[in-house]
mmCIF file of the C-alpha atoms, coordinates in Angstrom:
data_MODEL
# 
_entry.id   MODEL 
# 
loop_
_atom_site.group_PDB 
_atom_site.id 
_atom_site.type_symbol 
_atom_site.label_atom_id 
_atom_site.label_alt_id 
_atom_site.label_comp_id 
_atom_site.label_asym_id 
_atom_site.label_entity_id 
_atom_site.label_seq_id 
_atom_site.pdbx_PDB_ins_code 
_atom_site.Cartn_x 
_atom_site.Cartn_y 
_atom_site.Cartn_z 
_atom_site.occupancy 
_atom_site.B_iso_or_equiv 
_atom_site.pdbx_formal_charge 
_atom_site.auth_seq_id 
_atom_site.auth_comp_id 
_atom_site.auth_asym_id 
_atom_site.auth_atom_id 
_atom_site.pdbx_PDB_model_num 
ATOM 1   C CA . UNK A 1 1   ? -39.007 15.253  21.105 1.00 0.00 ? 1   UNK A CA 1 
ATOM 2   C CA . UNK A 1 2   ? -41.244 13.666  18.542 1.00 0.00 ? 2   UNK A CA 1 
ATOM 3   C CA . UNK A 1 3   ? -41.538 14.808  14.786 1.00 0.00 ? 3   UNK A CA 1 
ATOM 4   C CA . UNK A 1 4   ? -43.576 17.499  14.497 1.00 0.00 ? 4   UNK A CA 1 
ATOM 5   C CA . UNK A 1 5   ? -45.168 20.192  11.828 1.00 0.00 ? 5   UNK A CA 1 
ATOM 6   C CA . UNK A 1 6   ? -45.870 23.645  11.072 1.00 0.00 ? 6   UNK A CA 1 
ATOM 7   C CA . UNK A 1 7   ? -49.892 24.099  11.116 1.00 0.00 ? 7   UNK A CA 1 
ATOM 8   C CA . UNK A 1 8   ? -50.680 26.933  7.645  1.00 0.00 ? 8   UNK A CA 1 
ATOM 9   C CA . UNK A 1 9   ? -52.840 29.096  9.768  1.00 0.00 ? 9   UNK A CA 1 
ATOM 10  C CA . UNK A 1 10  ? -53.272 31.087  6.028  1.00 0.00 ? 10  UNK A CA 1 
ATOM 11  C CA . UNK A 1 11  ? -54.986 27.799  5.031  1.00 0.00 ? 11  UNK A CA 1 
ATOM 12  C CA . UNK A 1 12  ? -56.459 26.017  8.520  1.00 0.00 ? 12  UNK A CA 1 
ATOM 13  C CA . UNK A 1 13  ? -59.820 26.253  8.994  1.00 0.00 ? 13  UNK A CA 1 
ATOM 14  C CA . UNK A 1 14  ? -60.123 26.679  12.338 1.00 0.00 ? 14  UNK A CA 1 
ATOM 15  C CA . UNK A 1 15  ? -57.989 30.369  12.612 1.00 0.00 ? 15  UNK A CA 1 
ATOM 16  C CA . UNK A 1 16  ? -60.166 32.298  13.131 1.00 0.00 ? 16  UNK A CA 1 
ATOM 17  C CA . UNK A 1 17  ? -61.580 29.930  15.840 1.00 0.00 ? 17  UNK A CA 1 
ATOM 18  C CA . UNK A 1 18  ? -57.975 29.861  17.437 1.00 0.00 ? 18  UNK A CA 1 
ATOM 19  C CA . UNK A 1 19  ? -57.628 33.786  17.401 1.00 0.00 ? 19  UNK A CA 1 
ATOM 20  C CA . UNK A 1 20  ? -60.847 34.263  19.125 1.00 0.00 ? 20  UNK A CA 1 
ATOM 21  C CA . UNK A 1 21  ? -60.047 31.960  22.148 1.00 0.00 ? 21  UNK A CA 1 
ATOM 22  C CA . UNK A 1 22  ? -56.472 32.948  22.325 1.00 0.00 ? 22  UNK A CA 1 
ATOM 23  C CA . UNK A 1 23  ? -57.777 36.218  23.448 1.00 0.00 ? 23  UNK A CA 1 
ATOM 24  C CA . UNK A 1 24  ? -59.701 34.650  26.497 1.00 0.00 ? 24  UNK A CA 1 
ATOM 25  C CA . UNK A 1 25  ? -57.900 34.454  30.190 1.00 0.00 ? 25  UNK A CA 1 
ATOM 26  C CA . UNK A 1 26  ? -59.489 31.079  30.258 1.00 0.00 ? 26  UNK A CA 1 
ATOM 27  C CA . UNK A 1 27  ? -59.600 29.335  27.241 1.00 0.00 ? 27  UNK A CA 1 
ATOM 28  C CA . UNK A 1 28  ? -59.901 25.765  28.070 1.00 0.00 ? 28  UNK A CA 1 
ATOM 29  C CA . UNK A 1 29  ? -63.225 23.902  28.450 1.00 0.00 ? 29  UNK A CA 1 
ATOM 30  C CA . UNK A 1 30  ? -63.265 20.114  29.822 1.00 0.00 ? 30  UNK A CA 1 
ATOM 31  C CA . UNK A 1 31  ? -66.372 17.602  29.524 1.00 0.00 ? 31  UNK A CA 1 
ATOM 32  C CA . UNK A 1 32  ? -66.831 14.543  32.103 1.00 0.00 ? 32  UNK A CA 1 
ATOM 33  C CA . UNK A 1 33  ? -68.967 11.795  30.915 1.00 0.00 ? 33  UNK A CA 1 
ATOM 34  C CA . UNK A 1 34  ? -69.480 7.882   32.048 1.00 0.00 ? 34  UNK A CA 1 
ATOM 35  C CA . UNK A 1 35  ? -68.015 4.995   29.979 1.00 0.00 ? 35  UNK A CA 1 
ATOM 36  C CA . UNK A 1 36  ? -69.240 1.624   30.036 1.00 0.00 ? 36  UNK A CA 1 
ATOM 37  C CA . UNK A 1 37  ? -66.079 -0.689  31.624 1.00 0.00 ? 37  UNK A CA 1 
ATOM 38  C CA . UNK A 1 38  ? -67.606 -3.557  31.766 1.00 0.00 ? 38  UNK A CA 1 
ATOM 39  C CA . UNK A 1 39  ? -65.906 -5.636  28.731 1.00 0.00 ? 39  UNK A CA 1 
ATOM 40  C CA . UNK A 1 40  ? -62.557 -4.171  29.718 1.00 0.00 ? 40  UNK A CA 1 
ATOM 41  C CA . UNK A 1 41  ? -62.830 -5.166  33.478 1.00 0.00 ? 41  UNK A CA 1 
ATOM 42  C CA . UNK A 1 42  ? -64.090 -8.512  32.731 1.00 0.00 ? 42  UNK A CA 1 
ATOM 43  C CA . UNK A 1 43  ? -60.866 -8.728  30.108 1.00 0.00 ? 43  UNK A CA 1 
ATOM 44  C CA . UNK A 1 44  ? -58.355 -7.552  32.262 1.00 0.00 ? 44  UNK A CA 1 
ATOM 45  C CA . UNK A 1 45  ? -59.176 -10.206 34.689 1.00 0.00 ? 45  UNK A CA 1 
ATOM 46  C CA . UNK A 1 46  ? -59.565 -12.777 32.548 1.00 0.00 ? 46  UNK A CA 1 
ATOM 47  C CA . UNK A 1 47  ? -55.924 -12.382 30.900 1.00 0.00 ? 47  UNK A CA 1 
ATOM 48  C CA . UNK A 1 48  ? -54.729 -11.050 34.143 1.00 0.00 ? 48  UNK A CA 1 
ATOM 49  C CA . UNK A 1 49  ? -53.544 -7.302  32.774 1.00 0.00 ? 49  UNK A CA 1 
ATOM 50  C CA . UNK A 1 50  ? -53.649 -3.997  34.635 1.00 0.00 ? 50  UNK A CA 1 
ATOM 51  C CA . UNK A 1 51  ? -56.855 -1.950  33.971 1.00 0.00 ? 51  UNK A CA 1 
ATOM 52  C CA . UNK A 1 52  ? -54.561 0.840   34.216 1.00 0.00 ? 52  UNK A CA 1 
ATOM 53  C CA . UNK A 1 53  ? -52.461 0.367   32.018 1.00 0.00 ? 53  UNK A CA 1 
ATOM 54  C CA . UNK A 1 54  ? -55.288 -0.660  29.640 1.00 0.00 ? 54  UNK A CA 1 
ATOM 55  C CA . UNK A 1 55  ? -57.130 2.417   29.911 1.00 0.00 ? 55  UNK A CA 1 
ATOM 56  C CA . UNK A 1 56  ? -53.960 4.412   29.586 1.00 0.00 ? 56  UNK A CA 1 
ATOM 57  C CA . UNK A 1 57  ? -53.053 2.673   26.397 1.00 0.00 ? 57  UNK A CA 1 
ATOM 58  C CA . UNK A 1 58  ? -56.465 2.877   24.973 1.00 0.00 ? 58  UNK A CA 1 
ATOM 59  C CA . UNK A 1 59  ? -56.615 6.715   25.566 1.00 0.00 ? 59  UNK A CA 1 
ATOM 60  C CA . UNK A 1 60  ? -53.571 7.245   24.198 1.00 0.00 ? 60  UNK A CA 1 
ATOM 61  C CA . UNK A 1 61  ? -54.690 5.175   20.703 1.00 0.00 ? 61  UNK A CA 1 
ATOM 62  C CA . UNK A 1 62  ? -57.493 7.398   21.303 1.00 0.00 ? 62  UNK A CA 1 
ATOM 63  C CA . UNK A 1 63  ? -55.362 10.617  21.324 1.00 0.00 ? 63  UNK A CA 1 
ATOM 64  C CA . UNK A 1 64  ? -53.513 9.142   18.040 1.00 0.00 ? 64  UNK A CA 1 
ATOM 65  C CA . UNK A 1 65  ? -56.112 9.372   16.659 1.00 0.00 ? 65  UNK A CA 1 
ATOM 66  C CA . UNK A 1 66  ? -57.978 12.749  16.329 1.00 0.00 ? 66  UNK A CA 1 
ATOM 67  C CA . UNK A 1 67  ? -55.483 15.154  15.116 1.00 0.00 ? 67  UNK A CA 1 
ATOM 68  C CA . UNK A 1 68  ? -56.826 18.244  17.226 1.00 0.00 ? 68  UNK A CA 1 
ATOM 69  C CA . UNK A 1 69  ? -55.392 16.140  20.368 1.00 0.00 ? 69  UNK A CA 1 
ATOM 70  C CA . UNK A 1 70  ? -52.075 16.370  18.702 1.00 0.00 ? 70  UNK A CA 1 
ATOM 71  C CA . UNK A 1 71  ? -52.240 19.826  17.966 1.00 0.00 ? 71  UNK A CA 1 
ATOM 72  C CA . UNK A 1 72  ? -50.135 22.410  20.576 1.00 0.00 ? 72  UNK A CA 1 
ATOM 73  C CA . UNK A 1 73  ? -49.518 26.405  20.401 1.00 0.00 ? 73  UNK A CA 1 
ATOM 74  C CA . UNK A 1 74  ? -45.809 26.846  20.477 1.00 0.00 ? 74  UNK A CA 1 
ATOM 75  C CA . UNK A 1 75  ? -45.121 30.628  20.597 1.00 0.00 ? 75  UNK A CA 1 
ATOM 76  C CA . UNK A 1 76  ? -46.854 31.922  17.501 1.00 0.00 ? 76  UNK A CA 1 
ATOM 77  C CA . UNK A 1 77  ? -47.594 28.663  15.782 1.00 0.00 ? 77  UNK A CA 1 
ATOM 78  C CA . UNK A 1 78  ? -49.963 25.721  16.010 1.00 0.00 ? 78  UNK A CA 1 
ATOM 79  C CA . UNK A 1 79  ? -47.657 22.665  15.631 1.00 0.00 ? 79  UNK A CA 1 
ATOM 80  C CA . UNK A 1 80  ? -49.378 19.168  15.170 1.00 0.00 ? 80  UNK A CA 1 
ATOM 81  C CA . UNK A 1 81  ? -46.876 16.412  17.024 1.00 0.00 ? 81  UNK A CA 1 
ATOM 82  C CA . UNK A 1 82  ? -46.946 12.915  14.500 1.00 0.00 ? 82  UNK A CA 1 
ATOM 83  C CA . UNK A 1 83  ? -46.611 11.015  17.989 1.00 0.00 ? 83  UNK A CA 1 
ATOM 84  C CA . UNK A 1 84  ? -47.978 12.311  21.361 1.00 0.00 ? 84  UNK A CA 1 
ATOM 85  C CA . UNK A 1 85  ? -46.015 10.300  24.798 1.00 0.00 ? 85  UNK A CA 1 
ATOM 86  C CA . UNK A 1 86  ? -48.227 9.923   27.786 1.00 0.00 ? 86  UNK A CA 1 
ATOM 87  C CA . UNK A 1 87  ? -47.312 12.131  31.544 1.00 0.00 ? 87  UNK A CA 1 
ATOM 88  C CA . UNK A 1 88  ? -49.468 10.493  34.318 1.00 0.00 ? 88  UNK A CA 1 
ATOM 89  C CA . UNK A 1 89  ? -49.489 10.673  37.812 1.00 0.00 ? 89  UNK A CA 1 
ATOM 90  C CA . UNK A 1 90  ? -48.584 7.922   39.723 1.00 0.00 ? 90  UNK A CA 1 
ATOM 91  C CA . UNK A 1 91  ? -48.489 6.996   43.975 1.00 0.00 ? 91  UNK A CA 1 
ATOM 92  C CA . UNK A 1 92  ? -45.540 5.281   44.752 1.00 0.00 ? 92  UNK A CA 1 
ATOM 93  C CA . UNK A 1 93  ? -45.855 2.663   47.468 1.00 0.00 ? 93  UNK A CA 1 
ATOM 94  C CA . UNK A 1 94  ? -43.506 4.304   49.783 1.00 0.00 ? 94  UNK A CA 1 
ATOM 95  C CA . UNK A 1 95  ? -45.597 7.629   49.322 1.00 0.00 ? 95  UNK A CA 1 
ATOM 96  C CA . UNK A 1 96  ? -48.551 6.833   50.402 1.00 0.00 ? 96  UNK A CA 1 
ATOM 97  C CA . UNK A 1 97  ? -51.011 10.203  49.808 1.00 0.00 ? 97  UNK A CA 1 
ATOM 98  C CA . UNK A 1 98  ? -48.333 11.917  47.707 1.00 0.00 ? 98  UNK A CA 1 
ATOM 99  C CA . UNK A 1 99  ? -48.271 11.496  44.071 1.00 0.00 ? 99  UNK A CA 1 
ATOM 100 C CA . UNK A 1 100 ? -45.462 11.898  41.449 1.00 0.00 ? 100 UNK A CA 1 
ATOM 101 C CA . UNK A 1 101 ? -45.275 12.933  37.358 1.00 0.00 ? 101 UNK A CA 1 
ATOM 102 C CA . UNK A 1 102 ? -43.679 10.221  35.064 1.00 0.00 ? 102 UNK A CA 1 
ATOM 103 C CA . UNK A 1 103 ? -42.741 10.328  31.556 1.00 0.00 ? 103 UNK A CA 1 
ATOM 104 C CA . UNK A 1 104 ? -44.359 7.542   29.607 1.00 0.00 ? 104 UNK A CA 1 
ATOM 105 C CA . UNK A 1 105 ? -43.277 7.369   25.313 1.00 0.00 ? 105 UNK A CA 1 
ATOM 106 C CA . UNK A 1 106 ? -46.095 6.005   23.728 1.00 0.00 ? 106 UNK A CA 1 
ATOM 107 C CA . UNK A 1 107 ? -45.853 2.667   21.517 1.00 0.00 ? 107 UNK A CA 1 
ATOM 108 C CA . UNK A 1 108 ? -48.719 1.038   19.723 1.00 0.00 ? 108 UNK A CA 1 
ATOM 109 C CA . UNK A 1 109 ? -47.768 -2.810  21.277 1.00 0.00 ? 109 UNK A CA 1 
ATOM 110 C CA . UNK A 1 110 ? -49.439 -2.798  24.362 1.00 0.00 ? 110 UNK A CA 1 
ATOM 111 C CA . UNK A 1 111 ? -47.055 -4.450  25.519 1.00 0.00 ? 111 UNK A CA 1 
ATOM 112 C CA . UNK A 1 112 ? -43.866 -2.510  24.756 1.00 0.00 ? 112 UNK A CA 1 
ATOM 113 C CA . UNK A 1 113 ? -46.126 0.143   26.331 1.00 0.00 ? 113 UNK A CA 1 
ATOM 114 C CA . UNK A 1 114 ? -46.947 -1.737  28.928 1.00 0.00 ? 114 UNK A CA 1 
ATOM 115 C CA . UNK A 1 115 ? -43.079 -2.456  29.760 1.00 0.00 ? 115 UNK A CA 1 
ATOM 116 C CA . UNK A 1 116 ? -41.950 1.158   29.226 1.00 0.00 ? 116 UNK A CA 1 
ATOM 117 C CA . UNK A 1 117 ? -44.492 2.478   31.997 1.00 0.00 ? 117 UNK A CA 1 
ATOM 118 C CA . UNK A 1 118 ? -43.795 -0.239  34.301 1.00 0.00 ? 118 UNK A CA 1 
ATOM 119 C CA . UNK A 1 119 ? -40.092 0.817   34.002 1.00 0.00 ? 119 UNK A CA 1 
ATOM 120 C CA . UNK A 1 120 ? -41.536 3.987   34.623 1.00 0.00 ? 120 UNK A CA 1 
ATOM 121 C CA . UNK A 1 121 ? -43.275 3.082   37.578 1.00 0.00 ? 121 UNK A CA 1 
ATOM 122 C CA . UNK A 1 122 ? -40.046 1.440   39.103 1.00 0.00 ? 122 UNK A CA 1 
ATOM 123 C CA . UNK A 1 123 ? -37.923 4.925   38.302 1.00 0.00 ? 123 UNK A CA 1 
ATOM 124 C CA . UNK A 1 124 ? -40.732 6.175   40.755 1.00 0.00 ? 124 UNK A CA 1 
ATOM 125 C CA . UNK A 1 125 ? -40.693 3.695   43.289 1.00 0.00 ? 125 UNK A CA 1 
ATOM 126 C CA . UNK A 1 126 ? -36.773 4.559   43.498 1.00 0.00 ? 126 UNK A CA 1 
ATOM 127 C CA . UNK A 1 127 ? -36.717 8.120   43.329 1.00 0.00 ? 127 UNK A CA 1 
ATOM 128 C CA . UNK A 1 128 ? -40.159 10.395  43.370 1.00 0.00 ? 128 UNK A CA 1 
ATOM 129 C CA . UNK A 1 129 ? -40.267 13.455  40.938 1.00 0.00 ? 129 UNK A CA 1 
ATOM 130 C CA . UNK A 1 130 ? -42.813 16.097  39.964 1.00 0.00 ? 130 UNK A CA 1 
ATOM 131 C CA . UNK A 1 131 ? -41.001 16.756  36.955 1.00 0.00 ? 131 UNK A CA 1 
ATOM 132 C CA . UNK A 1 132 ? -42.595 14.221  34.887 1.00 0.00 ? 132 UNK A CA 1 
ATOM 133 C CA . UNK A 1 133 ? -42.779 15.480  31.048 1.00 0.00 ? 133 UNK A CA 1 
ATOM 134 C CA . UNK A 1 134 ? -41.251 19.059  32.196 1.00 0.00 ? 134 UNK A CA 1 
ATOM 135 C CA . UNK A 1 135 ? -41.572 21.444  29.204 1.00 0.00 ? 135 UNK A CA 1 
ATOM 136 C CA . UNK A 1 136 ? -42.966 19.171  26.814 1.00 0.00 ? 136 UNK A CA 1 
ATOM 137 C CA . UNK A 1 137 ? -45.651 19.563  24.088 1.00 0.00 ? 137 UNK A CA 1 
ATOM 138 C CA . UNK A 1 138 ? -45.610 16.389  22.697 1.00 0.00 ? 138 UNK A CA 1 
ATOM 139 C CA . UNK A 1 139 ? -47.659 14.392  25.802 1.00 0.00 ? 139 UNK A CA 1 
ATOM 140 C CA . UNK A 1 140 ? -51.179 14.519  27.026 1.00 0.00 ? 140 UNK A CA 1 
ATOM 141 C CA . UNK A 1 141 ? -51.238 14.918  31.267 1.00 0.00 ? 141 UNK A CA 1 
ATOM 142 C CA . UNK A 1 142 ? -53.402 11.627  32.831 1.00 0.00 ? 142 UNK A CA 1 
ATOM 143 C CA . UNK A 1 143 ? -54.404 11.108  36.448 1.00 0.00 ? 143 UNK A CA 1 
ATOM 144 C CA . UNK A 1 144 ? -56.447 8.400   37.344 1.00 0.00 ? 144 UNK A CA 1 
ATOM 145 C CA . UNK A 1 145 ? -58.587 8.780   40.665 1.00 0.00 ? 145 UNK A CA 1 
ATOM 146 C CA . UNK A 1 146 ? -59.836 5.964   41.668 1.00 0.00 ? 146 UNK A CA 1 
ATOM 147 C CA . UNK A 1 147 ? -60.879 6.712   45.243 1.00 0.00 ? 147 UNK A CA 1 
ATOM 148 C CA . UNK A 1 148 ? -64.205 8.533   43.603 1.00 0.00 ? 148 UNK A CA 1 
ATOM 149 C CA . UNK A 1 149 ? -66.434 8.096   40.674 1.00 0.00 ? 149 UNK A CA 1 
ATOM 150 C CA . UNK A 1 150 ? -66.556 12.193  40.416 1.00 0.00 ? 150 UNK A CA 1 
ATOM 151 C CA . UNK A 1 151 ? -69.563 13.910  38.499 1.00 0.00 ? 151 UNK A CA 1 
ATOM 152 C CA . UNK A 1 152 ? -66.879 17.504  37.162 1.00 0.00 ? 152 UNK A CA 1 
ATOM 153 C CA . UNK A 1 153 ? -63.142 17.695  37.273 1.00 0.00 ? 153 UNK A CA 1 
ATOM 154 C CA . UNK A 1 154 ? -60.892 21.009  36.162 1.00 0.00 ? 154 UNK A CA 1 
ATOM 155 C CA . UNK A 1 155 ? -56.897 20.507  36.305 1.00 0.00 ? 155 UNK A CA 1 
ATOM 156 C CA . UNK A 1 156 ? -54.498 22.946  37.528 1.00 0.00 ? 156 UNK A CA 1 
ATOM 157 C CA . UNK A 1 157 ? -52.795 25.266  34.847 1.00 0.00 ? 157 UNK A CA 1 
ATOM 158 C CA . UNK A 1 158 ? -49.557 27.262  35.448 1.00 0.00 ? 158 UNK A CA 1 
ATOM 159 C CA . UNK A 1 159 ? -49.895 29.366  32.205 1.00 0.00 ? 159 UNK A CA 1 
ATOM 160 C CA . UNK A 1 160 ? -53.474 29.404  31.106 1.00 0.00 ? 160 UNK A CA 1 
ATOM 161 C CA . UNK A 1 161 ? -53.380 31.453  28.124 1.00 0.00 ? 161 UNK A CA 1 
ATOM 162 C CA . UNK A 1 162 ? -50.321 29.547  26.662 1.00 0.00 ? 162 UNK A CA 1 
ATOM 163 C CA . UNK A 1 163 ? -50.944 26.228  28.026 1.00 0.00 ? 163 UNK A CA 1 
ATOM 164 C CA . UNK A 1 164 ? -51.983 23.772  25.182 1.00 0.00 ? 164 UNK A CA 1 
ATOM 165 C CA . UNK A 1 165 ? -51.345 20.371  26.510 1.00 0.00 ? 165 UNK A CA 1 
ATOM 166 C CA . UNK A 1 166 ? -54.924 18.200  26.992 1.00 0.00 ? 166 UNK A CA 1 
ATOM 167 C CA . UNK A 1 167 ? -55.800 16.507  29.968 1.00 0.00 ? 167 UNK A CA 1 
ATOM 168 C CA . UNK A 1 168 ? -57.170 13.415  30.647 1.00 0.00 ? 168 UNK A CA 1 
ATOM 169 C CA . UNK A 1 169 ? -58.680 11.484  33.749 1.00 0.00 ? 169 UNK A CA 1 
ATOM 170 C CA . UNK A 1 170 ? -60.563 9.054   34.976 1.00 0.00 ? 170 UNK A CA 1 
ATOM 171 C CA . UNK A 1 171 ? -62.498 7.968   38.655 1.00 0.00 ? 171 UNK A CA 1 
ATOM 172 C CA . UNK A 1 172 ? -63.774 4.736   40.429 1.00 0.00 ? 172 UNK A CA 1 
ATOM 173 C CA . UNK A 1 173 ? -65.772 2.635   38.498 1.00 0.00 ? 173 UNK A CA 1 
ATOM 174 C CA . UNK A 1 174 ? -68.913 1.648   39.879 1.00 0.00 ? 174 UNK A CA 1 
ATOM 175 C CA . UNK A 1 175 ? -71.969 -1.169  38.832 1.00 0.00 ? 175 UNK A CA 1 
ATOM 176 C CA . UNK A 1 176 ? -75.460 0.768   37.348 1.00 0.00 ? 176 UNK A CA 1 
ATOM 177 C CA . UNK A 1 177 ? -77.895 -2.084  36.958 1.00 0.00 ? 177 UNK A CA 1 
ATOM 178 C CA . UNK A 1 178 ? -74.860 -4.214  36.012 1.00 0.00 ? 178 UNK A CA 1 
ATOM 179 C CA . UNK A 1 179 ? -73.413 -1.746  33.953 1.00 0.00 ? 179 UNK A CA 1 
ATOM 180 C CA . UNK A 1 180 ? -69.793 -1.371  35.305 1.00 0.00 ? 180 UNK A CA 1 
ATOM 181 C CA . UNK A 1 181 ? -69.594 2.581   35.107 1.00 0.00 ? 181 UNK A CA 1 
ATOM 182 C CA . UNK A 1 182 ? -66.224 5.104   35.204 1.00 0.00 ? 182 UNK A CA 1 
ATOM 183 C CA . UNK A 1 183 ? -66.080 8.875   34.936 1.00 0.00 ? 183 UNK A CA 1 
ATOM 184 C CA . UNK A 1 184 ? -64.075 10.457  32.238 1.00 0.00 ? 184 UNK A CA 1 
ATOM 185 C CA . UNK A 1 185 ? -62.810 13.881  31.385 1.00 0.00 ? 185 UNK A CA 1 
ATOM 186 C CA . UNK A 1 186 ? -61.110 15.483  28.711 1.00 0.00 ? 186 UNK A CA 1 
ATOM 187 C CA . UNK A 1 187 ? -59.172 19.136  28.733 1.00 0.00 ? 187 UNK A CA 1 
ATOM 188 C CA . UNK A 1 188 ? -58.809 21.038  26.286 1.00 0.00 ? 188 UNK A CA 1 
ATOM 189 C CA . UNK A 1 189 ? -57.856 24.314  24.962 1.00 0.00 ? 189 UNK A CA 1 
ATOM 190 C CA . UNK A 1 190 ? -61.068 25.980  22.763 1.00 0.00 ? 190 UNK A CA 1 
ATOM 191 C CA . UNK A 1 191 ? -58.523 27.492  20.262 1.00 0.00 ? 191 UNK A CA 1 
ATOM 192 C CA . UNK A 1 192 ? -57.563 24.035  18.786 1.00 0.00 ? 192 UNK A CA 1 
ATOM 193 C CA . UNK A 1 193 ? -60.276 22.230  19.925 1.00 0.00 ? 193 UNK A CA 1 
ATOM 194 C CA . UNK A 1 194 ? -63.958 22.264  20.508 1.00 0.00 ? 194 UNK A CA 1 
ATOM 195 C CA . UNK A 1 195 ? -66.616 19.630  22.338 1.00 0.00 ? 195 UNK A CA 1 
ATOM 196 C CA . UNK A 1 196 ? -67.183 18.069  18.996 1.00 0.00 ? 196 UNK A CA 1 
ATOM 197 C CA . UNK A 1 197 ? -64.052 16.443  19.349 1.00 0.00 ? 197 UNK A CA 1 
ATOM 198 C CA . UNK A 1 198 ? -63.951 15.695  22.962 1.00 0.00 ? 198 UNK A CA 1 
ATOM 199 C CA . UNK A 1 199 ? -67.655 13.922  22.006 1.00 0.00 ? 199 UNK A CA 1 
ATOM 200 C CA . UNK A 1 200 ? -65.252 12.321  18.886 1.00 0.00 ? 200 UNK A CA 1 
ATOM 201 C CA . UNK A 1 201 ? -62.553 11.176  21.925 1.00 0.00 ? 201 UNK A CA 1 
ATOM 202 C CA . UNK A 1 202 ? -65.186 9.548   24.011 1.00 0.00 ? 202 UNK A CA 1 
ATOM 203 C CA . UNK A 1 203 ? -66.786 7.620   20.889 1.00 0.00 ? 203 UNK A CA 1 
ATOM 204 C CA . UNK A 1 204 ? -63.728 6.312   19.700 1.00 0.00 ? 204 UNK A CA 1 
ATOM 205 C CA . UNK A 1 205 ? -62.460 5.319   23.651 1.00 0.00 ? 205 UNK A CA 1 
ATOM 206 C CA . UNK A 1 206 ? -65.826 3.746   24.147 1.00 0.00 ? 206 UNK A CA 1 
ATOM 207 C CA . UNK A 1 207 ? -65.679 1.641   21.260 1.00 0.00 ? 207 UNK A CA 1 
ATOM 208 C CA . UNK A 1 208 ? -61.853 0.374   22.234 1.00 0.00 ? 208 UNK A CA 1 
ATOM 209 C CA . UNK A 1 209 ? -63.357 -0.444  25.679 1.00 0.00 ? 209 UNK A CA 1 
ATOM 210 C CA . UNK A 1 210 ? -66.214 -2.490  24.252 1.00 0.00 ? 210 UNK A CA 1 
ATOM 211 C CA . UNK A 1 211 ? -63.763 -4.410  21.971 1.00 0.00 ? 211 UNK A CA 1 
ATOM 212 C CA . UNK A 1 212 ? -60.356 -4.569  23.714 1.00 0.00 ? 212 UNK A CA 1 
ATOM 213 C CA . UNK A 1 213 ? -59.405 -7.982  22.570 1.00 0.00 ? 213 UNK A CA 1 
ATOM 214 C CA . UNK A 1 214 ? -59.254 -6.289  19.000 1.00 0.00 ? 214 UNK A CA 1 
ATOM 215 C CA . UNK A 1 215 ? -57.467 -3.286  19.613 1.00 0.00 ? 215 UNK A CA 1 
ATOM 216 C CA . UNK A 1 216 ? -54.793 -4.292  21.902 1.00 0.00 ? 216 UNK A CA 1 
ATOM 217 C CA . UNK A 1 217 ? -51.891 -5.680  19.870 1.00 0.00 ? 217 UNK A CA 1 
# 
């Protein structure tokens, strides 16, 4: 479990925010919106690197970097998590149609990242699981779909009210006028965060994309 601290709800401006949604049988809220992939595709092939795992690392600097994505309700408190591991799906080759969960710790080399989730992959490849991150609070869920460029996506929740983990995924690129084009949607729970900062998420990701040579390390 990564470090993590007690939020001052006395002091944090967004109680009275968080009290209001935590109230609602739904509180979550998720936004889809297009990013431009053509600098990242074009880099990926040139220096021969998964655009998955290139994405996922870029989200996750993403996540590191707007503290409301760090933020989780644990029982009667609002923690904020100083590091945040990634949980994505992932289709092993053996499985074909049938996804699994894996547990991915977060490191800001690509490619220590990059080794950790291929490890991770491997794990999967040997022996499927659903049980991914488990109980954690300290990850952000990730599926990538790349079968569709979807226009909406919603992700299954076990305990609504309580559940304060975001999610994140992305579709099948596809060329607009030359534009290389993916769908992209964040989760998240209105009591810690609102579309302000899913717009904030989106800005920062689609900067990293335009300029991956200078953000992967």
């Amino acid at each position: 479990m990564n470090n993590k601290r007690i939020v001052d709800q006395a002091s944090w401006p967004r109680r009275e925010h968080f009290e209001f949604f935590r109230t609602f049988e739904h509180p979550h809220f998720d936004l889809t919106a297009p990013l431009d992939v053509t600098n990242i595709l074009a880099f990926a092939r040139n220096e021969r690197l998964s655009f998955f795992k290139l994405v996922l690392f870029l989200s996750m600097k993403t996540v590191h970097a707007i503290p409301e994505f760090r933020w989780r309700i644990e029982g009667d408190h609002v923690v904020e998590f100083d590091r945040i591991d990634a949980s994505p799906t992932y289709m092993p080759k053996s499985r074909h149609g049938l996804y699994c969960n894996m547990l991915a710790p977060y490191d800001d080399s690509f490619q220590r990242f990059s080794e950790t989730l291929s490890a991770a992959m491997d794990e999967q490849e040997r022996r499927p699981s659903m049980e991914g991150a488990g109980s954690r609070l300290d990850v952000v869920y990730v599926s990538c779909i790349p079968w569709i460029s979807f226009t909406a996506m919603t992700n299954p929740i076990c305990s609504v009210r309580g559940d304060s983990v975001p999610r994140l995924a992305w579709g099948k690129f596809a060329d607009e006028n030359g534009v290389m084009k993916m769908p992209y949607t964040v989760q998240l729970h209105h009591g810690l965060a609102d579309a302000y900062h899913a717009c904030l998420f989106f800005s920062l990701l689609q900067g990293y994309l335009h300029k991956p040579e200078t953000h992967i390390q």
